[in-house]
PDB file of C-alpha atoms in Angstrom:
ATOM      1  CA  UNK A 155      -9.436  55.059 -34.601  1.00 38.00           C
ATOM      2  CA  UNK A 156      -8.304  52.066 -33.070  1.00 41.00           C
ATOM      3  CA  UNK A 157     -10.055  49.113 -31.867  1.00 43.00           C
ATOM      4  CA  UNK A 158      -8.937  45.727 -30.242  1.00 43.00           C
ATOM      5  CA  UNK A 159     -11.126  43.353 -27.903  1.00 41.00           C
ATOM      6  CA  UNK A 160      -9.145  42.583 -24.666  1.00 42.00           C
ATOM      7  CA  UNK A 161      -9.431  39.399 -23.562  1.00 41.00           C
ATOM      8  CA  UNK A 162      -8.352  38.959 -19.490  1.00 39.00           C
ATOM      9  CA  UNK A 163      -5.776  36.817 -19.857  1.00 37.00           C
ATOM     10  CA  UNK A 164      -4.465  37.150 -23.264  1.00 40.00           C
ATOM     11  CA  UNK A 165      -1.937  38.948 -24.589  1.00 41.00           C
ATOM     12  CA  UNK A 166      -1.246  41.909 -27.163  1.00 39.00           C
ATOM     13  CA  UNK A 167       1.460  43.253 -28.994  1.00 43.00           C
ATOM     14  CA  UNK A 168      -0.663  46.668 -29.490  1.00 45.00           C
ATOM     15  CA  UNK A 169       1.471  49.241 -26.837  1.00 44.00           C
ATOM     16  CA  UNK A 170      -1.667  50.922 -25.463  1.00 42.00           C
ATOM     17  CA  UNK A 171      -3.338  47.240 -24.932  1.00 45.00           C
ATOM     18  CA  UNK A 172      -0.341  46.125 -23.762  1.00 44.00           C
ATOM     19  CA  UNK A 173      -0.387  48.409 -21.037  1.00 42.00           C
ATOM     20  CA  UNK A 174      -4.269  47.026 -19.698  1.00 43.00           C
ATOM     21  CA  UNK A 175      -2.157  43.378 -18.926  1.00 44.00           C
ATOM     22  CA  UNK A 176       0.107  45.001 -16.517  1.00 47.00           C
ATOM     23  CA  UNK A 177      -0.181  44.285 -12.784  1.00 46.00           C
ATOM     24  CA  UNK A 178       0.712  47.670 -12.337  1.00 51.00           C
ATOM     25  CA  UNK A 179      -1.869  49.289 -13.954  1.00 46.00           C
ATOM     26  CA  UNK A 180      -5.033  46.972 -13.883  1.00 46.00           C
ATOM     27  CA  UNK A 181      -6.521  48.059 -11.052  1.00 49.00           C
ATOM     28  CA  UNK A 182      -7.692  51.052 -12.284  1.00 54.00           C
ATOM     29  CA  UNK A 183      -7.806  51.433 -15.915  1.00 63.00           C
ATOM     30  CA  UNK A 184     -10.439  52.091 -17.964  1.00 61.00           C
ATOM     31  CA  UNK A 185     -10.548  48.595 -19.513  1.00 61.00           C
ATOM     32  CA  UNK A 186     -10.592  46.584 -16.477  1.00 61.00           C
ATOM     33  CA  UNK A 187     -13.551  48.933 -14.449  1.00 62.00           C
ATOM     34  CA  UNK A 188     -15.432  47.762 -17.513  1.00 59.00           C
ATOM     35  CA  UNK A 189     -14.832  44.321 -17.204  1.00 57.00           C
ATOM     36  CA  UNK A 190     -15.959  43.948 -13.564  1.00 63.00           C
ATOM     37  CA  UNK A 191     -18.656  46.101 -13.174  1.00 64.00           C
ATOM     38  CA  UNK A 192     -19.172  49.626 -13.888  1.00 63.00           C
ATOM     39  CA  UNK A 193     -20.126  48.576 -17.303  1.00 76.00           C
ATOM     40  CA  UNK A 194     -19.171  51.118 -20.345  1.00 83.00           C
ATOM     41  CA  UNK A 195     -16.295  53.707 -19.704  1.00 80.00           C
ATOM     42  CA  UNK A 196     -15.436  57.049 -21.496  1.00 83.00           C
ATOM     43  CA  UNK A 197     -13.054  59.141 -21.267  1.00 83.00           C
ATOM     44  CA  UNK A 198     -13.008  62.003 -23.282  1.00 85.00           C
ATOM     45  CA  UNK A 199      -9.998  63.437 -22.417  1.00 86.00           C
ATOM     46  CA  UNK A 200      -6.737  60.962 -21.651  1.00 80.00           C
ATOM     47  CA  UNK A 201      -4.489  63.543 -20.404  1.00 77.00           C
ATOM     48  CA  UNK A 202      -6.760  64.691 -17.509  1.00 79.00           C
ATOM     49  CA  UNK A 203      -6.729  61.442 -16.277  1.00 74.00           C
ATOM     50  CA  UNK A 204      -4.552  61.465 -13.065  1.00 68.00           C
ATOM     51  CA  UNK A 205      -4.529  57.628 -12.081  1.00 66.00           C
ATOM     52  CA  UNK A 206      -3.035  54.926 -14.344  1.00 65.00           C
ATOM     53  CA  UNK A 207       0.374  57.216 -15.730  1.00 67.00           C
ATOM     54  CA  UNK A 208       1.650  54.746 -17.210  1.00 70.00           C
ATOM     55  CA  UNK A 209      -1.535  53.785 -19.554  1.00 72.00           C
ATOM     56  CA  UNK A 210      -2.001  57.517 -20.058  1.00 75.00           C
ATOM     57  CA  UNK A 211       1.767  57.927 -21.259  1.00 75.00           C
ATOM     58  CA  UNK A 212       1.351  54.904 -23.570  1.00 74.00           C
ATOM     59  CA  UNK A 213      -2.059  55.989 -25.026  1.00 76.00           C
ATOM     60  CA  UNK A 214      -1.072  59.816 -25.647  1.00 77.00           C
ATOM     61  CA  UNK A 215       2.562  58.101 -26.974  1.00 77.00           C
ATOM     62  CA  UNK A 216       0.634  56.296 -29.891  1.00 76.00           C
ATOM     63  CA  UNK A 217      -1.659  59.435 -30.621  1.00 80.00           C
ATOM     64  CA  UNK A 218      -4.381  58.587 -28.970  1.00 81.00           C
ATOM     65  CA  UNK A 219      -6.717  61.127 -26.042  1.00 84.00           C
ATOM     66  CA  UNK A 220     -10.209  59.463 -26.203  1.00 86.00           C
ATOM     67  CA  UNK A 221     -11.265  56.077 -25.392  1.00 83.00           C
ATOM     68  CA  UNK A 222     -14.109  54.336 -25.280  1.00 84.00           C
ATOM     69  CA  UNK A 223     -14.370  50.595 -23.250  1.00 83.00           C
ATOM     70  CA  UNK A 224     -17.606  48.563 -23.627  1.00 84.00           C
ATOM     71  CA  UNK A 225     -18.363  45.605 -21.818  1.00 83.00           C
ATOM     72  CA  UNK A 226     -19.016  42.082 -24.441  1.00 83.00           C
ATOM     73  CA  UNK A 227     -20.854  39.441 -22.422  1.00 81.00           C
ATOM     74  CA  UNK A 228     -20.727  36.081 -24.026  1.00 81.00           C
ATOM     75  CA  UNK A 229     -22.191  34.169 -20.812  1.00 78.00           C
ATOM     76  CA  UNK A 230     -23.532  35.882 -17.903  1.00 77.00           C
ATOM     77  CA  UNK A 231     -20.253  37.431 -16.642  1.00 76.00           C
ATOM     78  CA  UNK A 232     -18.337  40.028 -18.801  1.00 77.00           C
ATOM     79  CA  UNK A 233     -15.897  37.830 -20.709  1.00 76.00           C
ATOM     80  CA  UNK A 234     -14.017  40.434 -22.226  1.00 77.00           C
ATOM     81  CA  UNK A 235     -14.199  44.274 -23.415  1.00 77.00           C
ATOM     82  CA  UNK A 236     -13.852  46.478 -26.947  1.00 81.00           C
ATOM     83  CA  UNK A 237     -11.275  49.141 -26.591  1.00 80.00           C
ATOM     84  CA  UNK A 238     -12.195  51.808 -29.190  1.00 83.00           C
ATOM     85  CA  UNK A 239      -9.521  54.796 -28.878  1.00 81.00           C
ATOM     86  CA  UNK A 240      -9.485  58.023 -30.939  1.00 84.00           C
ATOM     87  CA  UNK A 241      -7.011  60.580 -31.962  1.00 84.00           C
ATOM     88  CA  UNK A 242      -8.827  63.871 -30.547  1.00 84.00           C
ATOM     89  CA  UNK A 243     -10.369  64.704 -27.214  1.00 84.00           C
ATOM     90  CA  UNK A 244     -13.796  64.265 -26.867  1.00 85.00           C
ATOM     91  CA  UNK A 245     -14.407  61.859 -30.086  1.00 86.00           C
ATOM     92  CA  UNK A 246     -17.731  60.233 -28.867  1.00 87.00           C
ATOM     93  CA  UNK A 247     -21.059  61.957 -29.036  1.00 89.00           C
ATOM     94  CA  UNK A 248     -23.906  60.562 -27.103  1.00 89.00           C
ATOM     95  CA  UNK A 249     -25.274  59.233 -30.114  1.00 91.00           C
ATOM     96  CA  UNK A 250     -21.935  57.800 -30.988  1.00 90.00           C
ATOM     97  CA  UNK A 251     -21.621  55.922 -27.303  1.00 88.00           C
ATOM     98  CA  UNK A 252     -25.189  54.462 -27.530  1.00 91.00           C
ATOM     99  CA  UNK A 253     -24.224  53.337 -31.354  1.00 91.00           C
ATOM    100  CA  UNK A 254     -21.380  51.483 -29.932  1.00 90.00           C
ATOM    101  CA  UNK A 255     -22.914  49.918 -26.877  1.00 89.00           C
ATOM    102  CA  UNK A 256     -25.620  48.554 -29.057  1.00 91.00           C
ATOM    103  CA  UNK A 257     -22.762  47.053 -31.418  1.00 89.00           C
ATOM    104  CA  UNK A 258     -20.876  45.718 -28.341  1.00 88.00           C
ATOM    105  CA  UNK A 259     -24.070  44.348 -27.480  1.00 89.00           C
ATOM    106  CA  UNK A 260     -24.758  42.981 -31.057  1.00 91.00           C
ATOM    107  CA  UNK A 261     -21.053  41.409 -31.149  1.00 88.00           C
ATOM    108  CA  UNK A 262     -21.709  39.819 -27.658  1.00 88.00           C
ATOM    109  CA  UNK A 263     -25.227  37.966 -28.828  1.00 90.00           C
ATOM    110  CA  UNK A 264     -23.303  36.583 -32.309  1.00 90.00           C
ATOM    111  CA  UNK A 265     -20.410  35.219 -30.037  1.00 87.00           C
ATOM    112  CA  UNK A 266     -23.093  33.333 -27.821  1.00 88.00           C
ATOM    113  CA  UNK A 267     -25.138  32.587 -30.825  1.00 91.00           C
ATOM    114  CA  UNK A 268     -21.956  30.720 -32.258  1.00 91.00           C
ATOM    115  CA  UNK A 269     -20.976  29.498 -28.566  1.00 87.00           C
ATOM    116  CA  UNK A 270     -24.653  28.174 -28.431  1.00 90.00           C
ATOM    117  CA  UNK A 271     -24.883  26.404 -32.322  1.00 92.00           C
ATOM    118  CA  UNK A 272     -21.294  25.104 -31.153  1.00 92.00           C
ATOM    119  CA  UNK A 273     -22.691  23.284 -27.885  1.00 91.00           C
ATOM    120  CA  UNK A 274     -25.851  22.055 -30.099  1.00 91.00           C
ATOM    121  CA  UNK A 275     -24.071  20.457 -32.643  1.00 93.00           C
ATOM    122  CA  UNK A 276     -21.472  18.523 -30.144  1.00 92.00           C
ATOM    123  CA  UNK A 277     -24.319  17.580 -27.977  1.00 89.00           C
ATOM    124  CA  UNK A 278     -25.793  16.334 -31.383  1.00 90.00           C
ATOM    125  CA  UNK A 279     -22.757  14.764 -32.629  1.00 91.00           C
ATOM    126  CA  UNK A 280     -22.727  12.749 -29.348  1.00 88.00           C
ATOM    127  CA  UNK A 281     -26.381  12.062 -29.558  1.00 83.00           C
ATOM    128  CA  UNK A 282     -25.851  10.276 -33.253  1.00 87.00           C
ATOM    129  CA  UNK A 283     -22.699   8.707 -32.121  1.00 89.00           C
ATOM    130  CA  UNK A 284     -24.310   7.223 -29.018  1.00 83.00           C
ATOM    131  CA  UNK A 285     -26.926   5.900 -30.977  1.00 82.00           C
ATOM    132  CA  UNK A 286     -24.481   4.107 -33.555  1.00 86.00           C
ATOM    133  CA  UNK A 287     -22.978   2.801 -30.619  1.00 87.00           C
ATOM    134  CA  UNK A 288     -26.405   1.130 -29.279  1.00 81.00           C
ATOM    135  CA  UNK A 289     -27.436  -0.077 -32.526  1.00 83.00           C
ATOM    136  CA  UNK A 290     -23.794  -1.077 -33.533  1.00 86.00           C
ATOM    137  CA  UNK A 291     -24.474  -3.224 -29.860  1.00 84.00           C
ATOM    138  CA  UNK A 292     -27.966  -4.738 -30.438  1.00 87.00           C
ATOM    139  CA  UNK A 293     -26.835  -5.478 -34.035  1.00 89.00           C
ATOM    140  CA  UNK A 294     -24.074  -7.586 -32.537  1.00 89.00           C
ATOM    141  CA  UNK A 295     -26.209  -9.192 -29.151  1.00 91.00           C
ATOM    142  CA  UNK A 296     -27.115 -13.058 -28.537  1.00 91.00           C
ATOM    143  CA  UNK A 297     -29.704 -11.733 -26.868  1.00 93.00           C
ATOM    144  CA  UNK A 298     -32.894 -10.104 -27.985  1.00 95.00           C
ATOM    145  CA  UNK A 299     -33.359  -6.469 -27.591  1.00 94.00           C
ATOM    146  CA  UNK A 300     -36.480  -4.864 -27.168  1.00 93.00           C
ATOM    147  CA  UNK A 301     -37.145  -1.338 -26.605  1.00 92.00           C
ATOM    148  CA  UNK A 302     -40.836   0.371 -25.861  1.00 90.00           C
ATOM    149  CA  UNK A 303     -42.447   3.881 -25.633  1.00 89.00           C
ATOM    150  CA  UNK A 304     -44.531   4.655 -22.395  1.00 84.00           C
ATOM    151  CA  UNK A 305     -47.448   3.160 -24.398  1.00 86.00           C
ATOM    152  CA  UNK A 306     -45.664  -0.538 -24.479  1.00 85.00           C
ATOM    153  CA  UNK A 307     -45.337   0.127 -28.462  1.00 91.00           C
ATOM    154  CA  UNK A 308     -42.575  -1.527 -30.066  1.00 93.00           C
ATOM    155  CA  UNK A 309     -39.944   0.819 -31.187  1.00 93.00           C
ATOM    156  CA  UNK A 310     -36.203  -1.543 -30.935  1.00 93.00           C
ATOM    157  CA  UNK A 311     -36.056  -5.110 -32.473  1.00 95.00           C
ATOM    158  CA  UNK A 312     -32.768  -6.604 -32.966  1.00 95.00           C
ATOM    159  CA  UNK A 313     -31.753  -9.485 -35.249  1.00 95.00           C
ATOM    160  CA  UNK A 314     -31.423 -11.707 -32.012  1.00 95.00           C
ATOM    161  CA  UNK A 315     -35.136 -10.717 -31.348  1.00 95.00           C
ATOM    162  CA  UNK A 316     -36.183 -11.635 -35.086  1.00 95.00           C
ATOM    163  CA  UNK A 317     -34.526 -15.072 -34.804  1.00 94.00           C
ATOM    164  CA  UNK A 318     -35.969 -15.911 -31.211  1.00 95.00           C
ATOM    165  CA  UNK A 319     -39.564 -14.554 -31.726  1.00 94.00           C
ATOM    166  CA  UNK A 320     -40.065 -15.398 -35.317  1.00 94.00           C
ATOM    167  CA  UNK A 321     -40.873 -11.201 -36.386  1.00 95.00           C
ATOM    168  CA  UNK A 322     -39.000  -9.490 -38.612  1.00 95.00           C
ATOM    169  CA  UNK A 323     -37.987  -5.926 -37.223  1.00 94.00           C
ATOM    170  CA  UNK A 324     -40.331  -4.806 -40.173  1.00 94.00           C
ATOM    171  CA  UNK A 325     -43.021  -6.483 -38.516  1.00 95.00           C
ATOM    172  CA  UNK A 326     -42.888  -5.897 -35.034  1.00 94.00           C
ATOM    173  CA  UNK A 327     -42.046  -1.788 -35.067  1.00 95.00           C
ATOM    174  CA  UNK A 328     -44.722  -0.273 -34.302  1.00 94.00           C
ATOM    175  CA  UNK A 329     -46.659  -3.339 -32.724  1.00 92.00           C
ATOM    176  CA  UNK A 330     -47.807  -3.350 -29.248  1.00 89.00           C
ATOM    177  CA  UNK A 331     -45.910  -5.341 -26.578  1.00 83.00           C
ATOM    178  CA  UNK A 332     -48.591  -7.976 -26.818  1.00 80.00           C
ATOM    179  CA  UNK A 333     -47.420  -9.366 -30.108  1.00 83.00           C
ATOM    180  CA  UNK A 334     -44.735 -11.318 -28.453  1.00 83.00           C
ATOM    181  CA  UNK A 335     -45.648 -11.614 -25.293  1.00 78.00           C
ATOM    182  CA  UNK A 336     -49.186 -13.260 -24.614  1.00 67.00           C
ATOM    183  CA  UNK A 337     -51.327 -10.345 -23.813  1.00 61.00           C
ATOM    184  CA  UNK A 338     -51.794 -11.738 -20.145  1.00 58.00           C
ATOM    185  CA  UNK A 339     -48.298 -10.995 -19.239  1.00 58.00           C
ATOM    186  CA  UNK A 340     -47.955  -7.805 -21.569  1.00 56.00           C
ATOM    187  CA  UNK A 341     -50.894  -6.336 -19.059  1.00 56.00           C
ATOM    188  CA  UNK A 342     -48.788  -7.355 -16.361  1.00 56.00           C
ATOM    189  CA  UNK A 343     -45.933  -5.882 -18.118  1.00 54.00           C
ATOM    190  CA  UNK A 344     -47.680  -2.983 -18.244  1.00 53.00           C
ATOM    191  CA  UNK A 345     -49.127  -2.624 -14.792  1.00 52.00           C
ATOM    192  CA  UNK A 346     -45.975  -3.168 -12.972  1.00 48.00           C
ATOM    193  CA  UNK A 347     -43.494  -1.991 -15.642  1.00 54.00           C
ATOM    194  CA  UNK A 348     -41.754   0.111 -12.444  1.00 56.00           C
ATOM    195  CA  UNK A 349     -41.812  -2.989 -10.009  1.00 63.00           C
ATOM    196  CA  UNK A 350     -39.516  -4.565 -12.978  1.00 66.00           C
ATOM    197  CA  UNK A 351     -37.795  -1.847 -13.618  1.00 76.00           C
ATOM    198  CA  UNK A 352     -33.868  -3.313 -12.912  1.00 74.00           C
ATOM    199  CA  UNK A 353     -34.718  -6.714 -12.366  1.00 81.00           C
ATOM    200  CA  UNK A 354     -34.149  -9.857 -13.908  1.00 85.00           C
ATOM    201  CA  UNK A 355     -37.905 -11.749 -14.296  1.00 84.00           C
ATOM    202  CA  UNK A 356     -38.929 -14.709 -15.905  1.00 86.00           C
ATOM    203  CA  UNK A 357     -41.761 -14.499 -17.932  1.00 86.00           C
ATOM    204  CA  UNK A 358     -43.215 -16.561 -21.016  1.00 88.00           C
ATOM    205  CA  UNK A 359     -42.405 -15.491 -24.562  1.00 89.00           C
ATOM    206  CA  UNK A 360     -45.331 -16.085 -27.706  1.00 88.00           C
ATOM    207  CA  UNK A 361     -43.382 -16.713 -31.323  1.00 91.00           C
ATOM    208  CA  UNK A 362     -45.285 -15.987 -34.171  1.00 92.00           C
ATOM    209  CA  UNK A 363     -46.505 -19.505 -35.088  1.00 91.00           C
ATOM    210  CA  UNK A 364     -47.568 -18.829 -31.742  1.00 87.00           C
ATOM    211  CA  UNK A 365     -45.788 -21.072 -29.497  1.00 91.00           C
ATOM    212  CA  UNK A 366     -44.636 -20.113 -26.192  1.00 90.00           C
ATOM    213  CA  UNK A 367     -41.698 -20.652 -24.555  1.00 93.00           C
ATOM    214  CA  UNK A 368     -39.838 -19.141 -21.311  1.00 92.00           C
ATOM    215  CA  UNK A 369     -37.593 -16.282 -21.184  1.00 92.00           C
ATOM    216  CA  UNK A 370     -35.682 -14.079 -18.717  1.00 92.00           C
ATOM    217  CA  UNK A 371     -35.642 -10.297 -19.147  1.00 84.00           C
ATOM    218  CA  UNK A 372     -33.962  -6.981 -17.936  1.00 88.00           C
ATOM    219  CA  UNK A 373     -36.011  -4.194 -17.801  1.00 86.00           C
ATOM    220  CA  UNK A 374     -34.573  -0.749 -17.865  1.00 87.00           C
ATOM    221  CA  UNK A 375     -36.086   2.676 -18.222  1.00 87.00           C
ATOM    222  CA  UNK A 376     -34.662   5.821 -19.731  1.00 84.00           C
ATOM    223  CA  UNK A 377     -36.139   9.261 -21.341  1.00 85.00           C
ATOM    224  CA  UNK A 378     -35.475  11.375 -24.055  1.00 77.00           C
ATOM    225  CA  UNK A 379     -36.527  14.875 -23.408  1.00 72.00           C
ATOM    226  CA  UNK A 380     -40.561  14.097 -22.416  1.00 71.00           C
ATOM    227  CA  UNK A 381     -40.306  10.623 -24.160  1.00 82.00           C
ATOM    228  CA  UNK A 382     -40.591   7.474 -21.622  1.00 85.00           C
ATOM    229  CA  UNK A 383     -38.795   4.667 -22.750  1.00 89.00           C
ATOM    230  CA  UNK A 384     -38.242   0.810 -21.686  1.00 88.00           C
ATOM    231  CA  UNK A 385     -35.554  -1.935 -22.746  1.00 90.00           C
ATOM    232  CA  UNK A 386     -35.842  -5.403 -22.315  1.00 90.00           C
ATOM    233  CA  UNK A 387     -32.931  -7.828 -22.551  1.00 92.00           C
ATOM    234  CA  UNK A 388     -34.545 -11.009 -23.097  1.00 93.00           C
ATOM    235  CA  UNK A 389     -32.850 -14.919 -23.328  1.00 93.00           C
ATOM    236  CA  UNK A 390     -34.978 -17.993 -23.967  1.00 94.00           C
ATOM    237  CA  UNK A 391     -34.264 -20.438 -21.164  1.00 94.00           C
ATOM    238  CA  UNK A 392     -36.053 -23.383 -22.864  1.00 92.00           C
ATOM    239  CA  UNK A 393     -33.031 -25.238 -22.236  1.00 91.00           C
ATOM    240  CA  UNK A 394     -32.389 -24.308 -18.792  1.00 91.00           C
ATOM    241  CA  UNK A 395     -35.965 -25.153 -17.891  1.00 90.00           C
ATOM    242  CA  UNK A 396     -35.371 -28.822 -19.710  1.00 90.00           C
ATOM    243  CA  UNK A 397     -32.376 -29.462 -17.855  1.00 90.00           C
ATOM    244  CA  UNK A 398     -34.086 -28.635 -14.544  1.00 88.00           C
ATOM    245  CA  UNK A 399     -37.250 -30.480 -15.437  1.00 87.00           C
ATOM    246  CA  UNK A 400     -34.596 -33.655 -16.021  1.00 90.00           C
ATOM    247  CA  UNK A 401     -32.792 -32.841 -13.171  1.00 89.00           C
ATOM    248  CA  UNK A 402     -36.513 -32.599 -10.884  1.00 87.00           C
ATOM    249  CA  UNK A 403     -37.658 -36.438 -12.533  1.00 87.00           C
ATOM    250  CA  UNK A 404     -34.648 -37.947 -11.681  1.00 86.00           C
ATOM    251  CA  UNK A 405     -34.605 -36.550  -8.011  1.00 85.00           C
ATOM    252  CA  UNK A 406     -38.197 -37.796  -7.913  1.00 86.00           C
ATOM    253  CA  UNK A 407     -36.983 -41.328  -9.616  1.00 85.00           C
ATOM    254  CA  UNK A 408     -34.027 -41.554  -6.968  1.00 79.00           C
ATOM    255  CA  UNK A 409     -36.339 -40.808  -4.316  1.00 81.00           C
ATOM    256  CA  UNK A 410     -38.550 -43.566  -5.224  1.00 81.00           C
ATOM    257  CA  UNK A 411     -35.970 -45.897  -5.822  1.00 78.00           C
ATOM    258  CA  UNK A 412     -34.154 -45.258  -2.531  1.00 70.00           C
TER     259      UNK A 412
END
């Protein structure tokens, strides 16, 4: 026997497969009624065939009179079909034919199995890349990064975050959102998380000898299948709020004075 799996558009150098990729023929053979539609052909006898001379001639040429064209499904359409010719008329039993269309079926589910652990691992690959190229970010930040689950538990701490709060990232994974940020403004943070959700606020930071100072932060929100997640860009304006406290007293001593 013979056997070769006919993709639409590619070509063979196999005479009989050949003759499936010519416009002149593809309308009615065997191979391409399998492809779009009537699902598994047989014919048991080439030379009664009266349509598709030329594919006939070709197939009896290279000693072939029974054919058998299954269907192999590697999405949802019919991607491409297994040719399986024979030397004698009537080769194929039914026993034979549902054999074959369980193999065609069996080769269709390992291409898509493959197609499928293919698709997994890229989307994984980009998963783990993406996530080098976040931490490879906060790593690098002036600014502290903190990220939380839906239950305001710390799960992100950057270096920046360490050196402005006082926490190692040791310490603070796992901690709720409380430990630095006084708990009156982690419940707010908390009960308005969405009202924040891509703005810039200004709220009041707690370091771990547990002074406070003022800070501005981002809040954005993202998932991960079912997971709820929320990252904070944060900057300690201390300065800023100096410099406008100055700038306030000497408006107020210029007003007195003038």
């Amino acid at each position: 026997s013979t056997a070769g799996v006919v993709p639409r558009v590619t070509e063979f150098r196999h005479p009989v497969v050949e003759m499936f990729l010519t416009s002149e023929v593809m309308a009615d053979c065997p191979c391409n009624k399998a492809a779009f539609g009537d699902g598994t052909t047989v014919i048991t006898n080439i030379g009664t065939v009266t349509e598709c001379g030329r594919w006939c001639n070709a197939a009896r040429k290279n000693g072939c009179d029974t054919v058998i064209v299954l269907p192999l499904r590697f999405s949802e359409s019919v991607d491409a079909v297994l040719s399986i010719y024979a030397e004698d008329a009537g080769s194929f039993n039914d026993s034979e034919v549902e054999l074959l269309k369980e193999l065609a079926e069996d080769l269709s589910l390992g291409v898509r199995t493959i197609r499928d652990r293919i698709k997994r691992e890229a989307a994984e690959r980009q998963v783990r890349e993406s996530e080098l190229r976040f931490r490879s970010l906060t790593q690098t930040a002036n600014d502290a990064i903190i990220t939380t689950d839906g239950a305001a538990t710390i799960v992100g701490w950057n270096p920046a975050a360490e050196r402005m709060f006082g926490y190692t990232e040791a310490e603070a994974l796992g901690q709720p959102l409380s430990v630095p940020m006084p708990q009156r403004h982690a419940e707010e943070h908390l009960n308005g998380e969405r009202r924040v959700v891509g703005k810039t606020v200004e709220l009041v930071g707690w370091r771990k000898d547990t002074s406070e100072f003022p800070l501005e932060f981002s809040l954005a929100e993202w998932t991960v299948g079912e997971g709820r997640f929320f990252t904070a860009i944060v900057r300690d304006i201390s300065e800023r709020k100096n410099q406008e406290q100055k700038i306030t007293r000497l408006s107020r001593i210029h007003a007195v004075l003038s």
